[in-house]
PDB file of C-alpha atoms and ligand atoms in Angstrom:
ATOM      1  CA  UNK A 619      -7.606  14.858 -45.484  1.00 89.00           C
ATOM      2  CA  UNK A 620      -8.058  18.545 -45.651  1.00 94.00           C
ATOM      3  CA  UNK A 621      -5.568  21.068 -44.514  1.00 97.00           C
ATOM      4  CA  UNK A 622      -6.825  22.795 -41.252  1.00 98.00           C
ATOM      5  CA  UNK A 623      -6.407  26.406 -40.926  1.00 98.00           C
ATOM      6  CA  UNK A 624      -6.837  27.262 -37.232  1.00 98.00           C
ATOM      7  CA  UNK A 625      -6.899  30.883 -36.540  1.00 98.00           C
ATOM      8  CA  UNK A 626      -5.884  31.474 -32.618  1.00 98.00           C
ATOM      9  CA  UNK A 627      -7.546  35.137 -31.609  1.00 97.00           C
ATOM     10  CA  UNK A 628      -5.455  35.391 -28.526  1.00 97.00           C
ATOM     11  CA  UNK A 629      -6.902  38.158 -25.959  1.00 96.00           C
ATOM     12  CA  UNK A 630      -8.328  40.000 -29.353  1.00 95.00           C
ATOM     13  CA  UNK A 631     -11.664  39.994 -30.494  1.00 87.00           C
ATOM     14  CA  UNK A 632     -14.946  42.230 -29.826  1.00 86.00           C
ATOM     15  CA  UNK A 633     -18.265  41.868 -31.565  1.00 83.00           C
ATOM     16  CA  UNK A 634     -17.695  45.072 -33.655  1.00 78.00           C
ATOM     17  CA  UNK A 635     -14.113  43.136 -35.164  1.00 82.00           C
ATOM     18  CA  UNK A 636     -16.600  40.040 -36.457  1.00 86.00           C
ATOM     19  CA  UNK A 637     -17.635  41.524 -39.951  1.00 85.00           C
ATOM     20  CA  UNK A 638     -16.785  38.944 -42.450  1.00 92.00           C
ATOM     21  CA  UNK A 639     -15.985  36.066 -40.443  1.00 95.00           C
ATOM     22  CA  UNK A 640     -19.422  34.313 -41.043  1.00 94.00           C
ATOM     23  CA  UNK A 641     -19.034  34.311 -44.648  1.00 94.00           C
ATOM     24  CA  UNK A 642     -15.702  32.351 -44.956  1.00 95.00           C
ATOM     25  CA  UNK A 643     -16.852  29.915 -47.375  1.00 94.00           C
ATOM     26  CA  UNK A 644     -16.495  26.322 -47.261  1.00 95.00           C
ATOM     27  CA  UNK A 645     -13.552  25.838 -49.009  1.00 91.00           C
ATOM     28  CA  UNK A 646     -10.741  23.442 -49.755  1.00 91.00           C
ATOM     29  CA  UNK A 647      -9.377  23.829 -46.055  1.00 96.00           C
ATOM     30  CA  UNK A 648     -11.408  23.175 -42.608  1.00 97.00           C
ATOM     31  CA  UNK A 649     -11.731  25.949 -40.560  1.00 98.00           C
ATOM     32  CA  UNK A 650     -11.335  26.556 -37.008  1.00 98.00           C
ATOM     33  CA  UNK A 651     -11.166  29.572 -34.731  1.00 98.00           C
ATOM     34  CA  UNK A 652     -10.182  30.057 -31.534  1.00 98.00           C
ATOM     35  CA  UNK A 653     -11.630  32.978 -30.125  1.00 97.00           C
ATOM     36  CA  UNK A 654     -11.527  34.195 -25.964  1.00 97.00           C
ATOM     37  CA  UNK A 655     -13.361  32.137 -24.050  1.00 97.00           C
ATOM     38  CA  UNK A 656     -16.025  34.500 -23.273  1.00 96.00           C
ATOM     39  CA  UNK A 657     -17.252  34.340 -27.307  1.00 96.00           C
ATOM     40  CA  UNK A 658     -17.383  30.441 -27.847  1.00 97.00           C
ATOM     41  CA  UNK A 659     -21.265  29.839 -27.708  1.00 97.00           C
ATOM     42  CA  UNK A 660     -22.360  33.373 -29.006  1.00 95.00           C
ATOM     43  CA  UNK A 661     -20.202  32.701 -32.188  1.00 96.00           C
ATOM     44  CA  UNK A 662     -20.986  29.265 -32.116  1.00 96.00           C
ATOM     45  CA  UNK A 663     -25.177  30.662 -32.854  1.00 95.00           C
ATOM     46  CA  UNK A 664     -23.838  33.065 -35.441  1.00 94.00           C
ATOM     47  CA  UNK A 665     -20.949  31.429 -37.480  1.00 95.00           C
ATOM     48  CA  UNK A 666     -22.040  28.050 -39.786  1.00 96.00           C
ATOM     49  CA  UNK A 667     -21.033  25.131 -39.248  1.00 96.00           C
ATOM     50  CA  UNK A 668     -18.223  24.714 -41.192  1.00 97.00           C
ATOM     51  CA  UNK A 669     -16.673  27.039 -38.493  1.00 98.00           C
ATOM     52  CA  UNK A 670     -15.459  25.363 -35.882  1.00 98.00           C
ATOM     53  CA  UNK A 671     -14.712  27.060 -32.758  1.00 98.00           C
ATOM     54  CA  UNK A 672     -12.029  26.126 -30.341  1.00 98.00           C
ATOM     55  CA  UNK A 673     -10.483  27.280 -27.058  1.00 98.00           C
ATOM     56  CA  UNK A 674      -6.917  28.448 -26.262  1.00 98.00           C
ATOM     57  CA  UNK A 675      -6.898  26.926 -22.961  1.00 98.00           C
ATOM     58  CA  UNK A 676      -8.561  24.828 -20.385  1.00 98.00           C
ATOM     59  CA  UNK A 677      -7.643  23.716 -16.706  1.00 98.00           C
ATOM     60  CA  UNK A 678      -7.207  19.996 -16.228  1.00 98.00           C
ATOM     61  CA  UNK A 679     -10.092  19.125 -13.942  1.00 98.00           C
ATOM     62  CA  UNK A 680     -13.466  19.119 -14.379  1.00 97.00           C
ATOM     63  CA  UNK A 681     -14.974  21.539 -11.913  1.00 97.00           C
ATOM     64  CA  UNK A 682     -13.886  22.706  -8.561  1.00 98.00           C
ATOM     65  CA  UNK A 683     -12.647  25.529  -6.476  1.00 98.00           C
ATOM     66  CA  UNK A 684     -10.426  27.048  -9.209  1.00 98.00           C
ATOM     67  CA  UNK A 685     -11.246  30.685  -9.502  1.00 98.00           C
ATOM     68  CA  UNK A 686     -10.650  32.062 -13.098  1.00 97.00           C
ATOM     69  CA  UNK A 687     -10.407  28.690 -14.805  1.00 97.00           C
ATOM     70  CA  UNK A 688     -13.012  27.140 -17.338  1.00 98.00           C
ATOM     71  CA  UNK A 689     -12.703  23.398 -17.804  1.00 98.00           C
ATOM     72  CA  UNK A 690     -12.925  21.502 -20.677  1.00 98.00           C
ATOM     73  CA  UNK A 691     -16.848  20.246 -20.207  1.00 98.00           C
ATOM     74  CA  UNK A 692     -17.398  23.902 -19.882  1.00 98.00           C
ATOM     75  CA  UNK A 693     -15.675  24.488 -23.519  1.00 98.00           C
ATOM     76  CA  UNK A 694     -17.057  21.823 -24.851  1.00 98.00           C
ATOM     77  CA  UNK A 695     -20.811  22.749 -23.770  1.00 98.00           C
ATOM     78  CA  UNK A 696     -20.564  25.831 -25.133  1.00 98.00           C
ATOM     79  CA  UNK A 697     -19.695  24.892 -28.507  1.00 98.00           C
ATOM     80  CA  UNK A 698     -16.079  24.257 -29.064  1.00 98.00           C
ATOM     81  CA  UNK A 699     -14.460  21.320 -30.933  1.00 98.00           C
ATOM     82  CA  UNK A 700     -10.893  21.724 -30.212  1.00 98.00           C
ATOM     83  CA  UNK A 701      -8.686  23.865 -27.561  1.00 99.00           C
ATOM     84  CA  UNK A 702      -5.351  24.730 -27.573  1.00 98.00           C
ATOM     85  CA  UNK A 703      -2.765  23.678 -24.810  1.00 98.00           C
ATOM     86  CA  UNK A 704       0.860  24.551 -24.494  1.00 98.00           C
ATOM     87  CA  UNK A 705       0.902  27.737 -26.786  1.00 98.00           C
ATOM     88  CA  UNK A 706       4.703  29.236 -26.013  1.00 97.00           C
ATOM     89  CA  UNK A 707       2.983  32.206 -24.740  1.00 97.00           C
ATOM     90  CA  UNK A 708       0.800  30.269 -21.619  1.00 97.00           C
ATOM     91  CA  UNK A 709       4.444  28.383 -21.144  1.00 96.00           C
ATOM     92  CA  UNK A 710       6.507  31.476 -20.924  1.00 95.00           C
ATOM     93  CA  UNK A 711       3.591  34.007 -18.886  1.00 95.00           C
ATOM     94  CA  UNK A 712       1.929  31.222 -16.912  1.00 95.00           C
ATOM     95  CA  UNK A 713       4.684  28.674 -16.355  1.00 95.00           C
ATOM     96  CA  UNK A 714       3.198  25.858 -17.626  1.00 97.00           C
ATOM     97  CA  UNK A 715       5.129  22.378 -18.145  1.00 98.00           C
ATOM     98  CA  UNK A 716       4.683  19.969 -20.061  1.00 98.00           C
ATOM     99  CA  UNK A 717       3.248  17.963 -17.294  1.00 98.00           C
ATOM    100  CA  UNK A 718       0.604  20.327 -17.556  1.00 98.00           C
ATOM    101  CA  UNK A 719      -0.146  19.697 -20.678  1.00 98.00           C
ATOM    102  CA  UNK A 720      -0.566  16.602 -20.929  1.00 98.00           C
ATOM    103  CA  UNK A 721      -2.805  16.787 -17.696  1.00 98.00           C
ATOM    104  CA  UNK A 722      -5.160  19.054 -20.093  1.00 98.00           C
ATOM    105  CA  UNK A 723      -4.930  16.974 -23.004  1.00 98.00           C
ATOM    106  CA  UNK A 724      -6.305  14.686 -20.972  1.00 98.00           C
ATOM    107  CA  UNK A 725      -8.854  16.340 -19.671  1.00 98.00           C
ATOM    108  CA  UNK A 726      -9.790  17.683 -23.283  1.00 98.00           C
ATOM    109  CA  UNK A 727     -10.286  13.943 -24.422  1.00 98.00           C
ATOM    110  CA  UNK A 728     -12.313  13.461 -21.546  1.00 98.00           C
ATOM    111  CA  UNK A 729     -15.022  16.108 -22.505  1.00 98.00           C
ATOM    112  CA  UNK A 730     -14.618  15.038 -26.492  1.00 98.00           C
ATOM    113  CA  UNK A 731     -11.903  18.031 -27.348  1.00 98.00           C
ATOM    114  CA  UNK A 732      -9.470  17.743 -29.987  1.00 98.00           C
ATOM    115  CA  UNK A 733      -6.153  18.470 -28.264  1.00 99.00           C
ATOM    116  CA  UNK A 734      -3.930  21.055 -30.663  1.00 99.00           C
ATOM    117  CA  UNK A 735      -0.769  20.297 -28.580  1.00 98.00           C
ATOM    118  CA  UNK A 736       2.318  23.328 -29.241  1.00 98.00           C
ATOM    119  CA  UNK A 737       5.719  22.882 -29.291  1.00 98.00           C
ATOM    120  CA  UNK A 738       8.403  24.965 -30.510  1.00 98.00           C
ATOM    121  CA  UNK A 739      11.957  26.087 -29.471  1.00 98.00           C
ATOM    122  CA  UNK A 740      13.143  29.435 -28.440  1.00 96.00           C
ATOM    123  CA  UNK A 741      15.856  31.597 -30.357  1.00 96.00           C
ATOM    124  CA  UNK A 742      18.575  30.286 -28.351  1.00 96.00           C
ATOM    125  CA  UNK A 743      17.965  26.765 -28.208  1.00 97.00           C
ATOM    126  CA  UNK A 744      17.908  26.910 -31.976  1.00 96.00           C
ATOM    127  CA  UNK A 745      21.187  29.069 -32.024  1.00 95.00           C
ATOM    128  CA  UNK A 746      22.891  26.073 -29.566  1.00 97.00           C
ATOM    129  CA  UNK A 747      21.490  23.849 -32.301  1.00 97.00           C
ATOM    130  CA  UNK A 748      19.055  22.242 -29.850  1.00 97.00           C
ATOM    131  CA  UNK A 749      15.766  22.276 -31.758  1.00 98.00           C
ATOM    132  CA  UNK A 750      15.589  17.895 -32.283  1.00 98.00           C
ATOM    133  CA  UNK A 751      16.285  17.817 -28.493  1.00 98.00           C
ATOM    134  CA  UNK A 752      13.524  20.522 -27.188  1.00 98.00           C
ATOM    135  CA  UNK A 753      11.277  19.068 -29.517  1.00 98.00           C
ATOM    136  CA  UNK A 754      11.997  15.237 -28.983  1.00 98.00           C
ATOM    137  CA  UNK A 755      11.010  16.138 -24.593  1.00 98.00           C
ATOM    138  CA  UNK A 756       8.183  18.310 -25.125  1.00 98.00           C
ATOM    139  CA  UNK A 757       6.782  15.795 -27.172  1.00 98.00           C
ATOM    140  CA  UNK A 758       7.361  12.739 -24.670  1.00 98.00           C
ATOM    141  CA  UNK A 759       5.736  14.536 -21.961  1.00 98.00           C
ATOM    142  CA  UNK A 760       3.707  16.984 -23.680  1.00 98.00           C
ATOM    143  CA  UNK A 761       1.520  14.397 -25.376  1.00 98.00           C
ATOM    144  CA  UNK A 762      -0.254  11.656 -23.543  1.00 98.00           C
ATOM    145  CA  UNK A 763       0.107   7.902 -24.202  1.00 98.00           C
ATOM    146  CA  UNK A 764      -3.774   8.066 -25.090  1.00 98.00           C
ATOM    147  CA  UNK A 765      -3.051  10.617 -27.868  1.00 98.00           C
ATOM    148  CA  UNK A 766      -4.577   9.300 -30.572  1.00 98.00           C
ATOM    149  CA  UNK A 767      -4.643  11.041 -34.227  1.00 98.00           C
ATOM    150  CA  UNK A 768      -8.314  11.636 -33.694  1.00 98.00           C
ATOM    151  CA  UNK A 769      -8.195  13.051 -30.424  1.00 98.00           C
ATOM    152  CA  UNK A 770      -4.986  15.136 -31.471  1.00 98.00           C
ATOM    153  CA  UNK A 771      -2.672  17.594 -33.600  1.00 98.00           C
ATOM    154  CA  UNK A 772       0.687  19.124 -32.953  1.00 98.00           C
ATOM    155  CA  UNK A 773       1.457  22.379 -33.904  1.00 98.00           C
ATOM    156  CA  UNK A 774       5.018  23.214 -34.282  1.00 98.00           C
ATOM    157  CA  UNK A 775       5.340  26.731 -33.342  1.00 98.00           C
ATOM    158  CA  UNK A 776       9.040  28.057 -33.180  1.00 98.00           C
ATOM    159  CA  UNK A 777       8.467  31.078 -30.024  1.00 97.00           C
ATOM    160  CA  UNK A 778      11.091  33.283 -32.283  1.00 96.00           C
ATOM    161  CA  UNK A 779       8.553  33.367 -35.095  1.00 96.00           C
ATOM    162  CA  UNK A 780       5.560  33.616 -33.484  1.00 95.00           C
ATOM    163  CA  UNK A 781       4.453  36.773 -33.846  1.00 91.00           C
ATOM    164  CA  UNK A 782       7.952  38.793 -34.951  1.00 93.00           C
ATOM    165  CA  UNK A 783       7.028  38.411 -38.726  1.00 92.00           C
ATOM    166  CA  UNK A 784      10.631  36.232 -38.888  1.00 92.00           C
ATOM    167  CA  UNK A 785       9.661  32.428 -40.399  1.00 93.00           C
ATOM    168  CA  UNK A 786      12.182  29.634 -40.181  1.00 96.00           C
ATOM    169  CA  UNK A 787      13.392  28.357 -43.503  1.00 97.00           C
ATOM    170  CA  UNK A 788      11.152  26.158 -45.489  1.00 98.00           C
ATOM    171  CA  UNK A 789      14.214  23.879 -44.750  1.00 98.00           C
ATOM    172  CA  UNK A 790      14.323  24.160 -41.092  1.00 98.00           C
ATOM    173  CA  UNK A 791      10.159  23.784 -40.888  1.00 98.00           C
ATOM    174  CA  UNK A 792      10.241  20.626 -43.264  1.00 98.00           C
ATOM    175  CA  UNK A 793      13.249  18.929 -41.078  1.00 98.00           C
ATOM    176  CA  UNK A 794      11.124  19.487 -37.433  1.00 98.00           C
ATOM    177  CA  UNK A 795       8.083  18.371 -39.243  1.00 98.00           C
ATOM    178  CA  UNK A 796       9.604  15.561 -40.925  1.00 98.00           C
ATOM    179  CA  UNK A 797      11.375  14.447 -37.099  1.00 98.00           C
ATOM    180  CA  UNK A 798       7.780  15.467 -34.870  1.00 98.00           C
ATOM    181  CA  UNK A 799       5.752  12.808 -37.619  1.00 98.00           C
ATOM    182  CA  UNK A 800       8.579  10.021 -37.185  1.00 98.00           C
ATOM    183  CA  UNK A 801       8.741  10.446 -33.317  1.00 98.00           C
ATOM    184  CA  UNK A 802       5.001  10.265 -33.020  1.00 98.00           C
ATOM    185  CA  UNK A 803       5.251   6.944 -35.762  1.00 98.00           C
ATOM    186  CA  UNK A 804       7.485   5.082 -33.982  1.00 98.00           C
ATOM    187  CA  UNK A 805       5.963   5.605 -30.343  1.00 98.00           C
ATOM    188  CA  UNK A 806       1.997   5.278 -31.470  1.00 98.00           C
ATOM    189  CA  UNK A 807       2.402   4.192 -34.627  1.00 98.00           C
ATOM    190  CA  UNK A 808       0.017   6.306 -36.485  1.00 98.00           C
ATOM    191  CA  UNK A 809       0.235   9.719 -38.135  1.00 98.00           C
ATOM    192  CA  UNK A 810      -0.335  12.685 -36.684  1.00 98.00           C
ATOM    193  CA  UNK A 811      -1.764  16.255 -38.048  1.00 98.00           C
ATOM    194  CA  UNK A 812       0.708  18.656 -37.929  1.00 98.00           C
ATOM    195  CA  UNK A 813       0.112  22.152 -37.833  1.00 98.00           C
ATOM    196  CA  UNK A 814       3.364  25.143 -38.505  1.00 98.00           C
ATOM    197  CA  UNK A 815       2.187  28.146 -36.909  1.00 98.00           C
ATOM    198  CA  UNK A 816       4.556  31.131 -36.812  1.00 97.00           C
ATOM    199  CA  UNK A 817       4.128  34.743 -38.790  1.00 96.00           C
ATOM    200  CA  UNK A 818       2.253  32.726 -40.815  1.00 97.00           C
ATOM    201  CA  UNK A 819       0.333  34.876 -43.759  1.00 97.00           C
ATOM    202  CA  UNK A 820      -1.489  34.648 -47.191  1.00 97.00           C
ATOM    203  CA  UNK A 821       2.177  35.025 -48.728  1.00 97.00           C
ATOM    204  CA  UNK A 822       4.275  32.348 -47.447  1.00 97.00           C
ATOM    205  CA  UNK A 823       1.257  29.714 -46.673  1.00 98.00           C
ATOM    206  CA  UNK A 824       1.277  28.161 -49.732  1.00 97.00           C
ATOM    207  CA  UNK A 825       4.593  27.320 -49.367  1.00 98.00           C
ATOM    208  CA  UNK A 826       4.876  25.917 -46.006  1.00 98.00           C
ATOM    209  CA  UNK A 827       1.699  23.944 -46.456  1.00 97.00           C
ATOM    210  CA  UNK A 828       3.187  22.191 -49.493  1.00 97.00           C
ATOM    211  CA  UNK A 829       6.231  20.811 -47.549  1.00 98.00           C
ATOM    212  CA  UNK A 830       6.057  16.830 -47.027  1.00 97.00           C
ATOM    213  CA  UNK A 831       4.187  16.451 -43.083  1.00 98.00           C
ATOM    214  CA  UNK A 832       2.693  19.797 -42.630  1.00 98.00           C
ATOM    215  CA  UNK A 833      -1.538  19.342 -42.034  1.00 98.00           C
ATOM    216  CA  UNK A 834      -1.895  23.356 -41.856  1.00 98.00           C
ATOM    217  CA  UNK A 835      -1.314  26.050 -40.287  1.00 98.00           C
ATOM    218  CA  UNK A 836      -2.025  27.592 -36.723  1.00 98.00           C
ATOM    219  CA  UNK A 837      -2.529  31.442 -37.397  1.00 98.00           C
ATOM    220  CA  UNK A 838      -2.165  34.240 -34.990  1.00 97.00           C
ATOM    221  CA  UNK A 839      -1.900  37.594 -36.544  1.00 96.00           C
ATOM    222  CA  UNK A 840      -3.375  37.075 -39.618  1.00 96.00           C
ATOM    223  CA  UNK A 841      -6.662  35.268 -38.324  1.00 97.00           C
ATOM    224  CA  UNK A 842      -7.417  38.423 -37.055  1.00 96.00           C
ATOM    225  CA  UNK A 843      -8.648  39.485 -40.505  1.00 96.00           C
ATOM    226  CA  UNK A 844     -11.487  37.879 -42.448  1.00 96.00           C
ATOM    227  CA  UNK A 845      -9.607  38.643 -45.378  1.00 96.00           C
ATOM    228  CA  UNK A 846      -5.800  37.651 -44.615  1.00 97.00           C
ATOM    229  CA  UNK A 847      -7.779  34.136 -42.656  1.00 97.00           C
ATOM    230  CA  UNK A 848      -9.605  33.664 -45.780  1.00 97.00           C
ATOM    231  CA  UNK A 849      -6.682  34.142 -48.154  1.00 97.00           C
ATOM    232  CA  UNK A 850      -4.446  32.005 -45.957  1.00 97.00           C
ATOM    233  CA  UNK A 851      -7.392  28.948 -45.955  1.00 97.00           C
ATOM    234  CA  UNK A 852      -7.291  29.246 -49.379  1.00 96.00           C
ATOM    235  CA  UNK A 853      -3.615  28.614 -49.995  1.00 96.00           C
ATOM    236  CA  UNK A 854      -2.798  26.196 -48.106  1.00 94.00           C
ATOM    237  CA  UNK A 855      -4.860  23.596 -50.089  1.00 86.00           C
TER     238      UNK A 855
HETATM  239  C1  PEP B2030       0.438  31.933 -32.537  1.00 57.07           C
HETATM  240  O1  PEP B2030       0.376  32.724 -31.611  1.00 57.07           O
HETATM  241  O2  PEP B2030       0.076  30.755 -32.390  1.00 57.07           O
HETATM  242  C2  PEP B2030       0.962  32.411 -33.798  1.00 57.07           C
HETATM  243  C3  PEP B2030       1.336  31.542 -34.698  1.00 57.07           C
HETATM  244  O3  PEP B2030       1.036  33.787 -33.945  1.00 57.07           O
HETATM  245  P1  PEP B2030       1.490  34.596 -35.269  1.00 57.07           P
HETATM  246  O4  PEP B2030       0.826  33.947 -36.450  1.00 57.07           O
HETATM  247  O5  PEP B2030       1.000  35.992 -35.036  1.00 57.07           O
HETATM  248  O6  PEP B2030       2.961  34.488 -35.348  1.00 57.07           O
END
């Protein structure tokens, strides 16, 4: 299977910043980007198809009296494949648990999303040596018993890398990867993709996509830039 590089726009992106996008060739990676909400079927006309386009959030029912929310029918209408749930930064600002979560995974399989579930651990949970522990709970009851490798990746995301420019060791990423794959073995038996996202860039990819258990990378930053996305894509095969 091909490494995925999945680019995740956050609140960034305006139809002046798309220059270049649309030409990322079909290369050795697959390609998906998660742009705002607002740009998923307008990008969806103008990128090919070997873009895919995902969301960075849905809510877990399907319609309803929910001011500001979009569902996951709604994301998937409009073109998207996949939709990210959990990212540190909707856990953190929005409070979301992992009950929550899983309540959207489930309501991405329902509309015929692929779920790209995060976890991670904060600064000071790996300082108190806690990582395996934070890690081991957010994945029980993060990720639904219907999770199924089709239907669903994992990114590990540490929250002190995201964003800082500080990466864990290739040590560190290879020992969380190497513990989320057995976990999800031994309770579904089947393997799971497995995305490191994290300050990721066109330098250190190569790197951390060549450890044993890493499917990719989940891109913040750097996605932001045709060229930096594109060089990124490239190394991780
Ligand atoms: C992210 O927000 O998912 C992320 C990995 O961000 P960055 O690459 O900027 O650290």
């Amino acid at each position: 299977m091909r490494k995925l590089a999945a680019g995740n726009w956050k609140m960034n992106g305006l139809d002046a910043d798309l220059n270049g996008f649309a030409s990322l060739p079909n290369g050795p990676s697959e390609l998906l980007i998660c742009p705002p909400a607002t740009m998923i079927s307008a990008l969806r006309v103008r990128f090919p198809d070997h873009i895919q386009l995902g969301a960075q959030d849905c809510h877990a029912e399907v319609s309803g009296a929910y001011t500001g929310e979009i569902s996951a029918h709604m994301l998937r209408e409009a073109g998207a494949s996949h939709v990210i749930l959990g990212h540190s930064e909707r856990r953190d600002a929005f409070d979301e648990s992992d009950d929550d979560v899983a309540e959207k995974a489930e309501a991405a399989y329902d509309a015929g999303l692929i779920a790209i579930i995060c976890v991670g651990e904060s600064l000071s949970e790996r300082d108190s040596g806690n990582t395996l522990d934070v890690i081991r709970t957010s994945l029980a009851a993060s990720v639904p018993d219907a999770a199924t490798p089709q239907t669903t990746i994992i990114a590990y995301e540490p929250v002190w890398a995201i964003g800082t420019g500080r990466t864990p060791t290739l040590e560190q990423i290879a020992e969380v990867h190497d513990f989320i794959h057995t976990t999800l073995q031994s309770r579904f038996g089947a393997t799971f993709r497995i995305l490191y996202g994290g300050s990721m860039k066109p330098g250190n990819a190569a790197d951390i996509c060549a450890l044993p258990h890493v499917s990719g990378g989940l891109i913040g930053g750097a996605s932001l830039s045709p060229d930096d996305f594109g060089a990124i894509a490239q190394a991780l095969s």
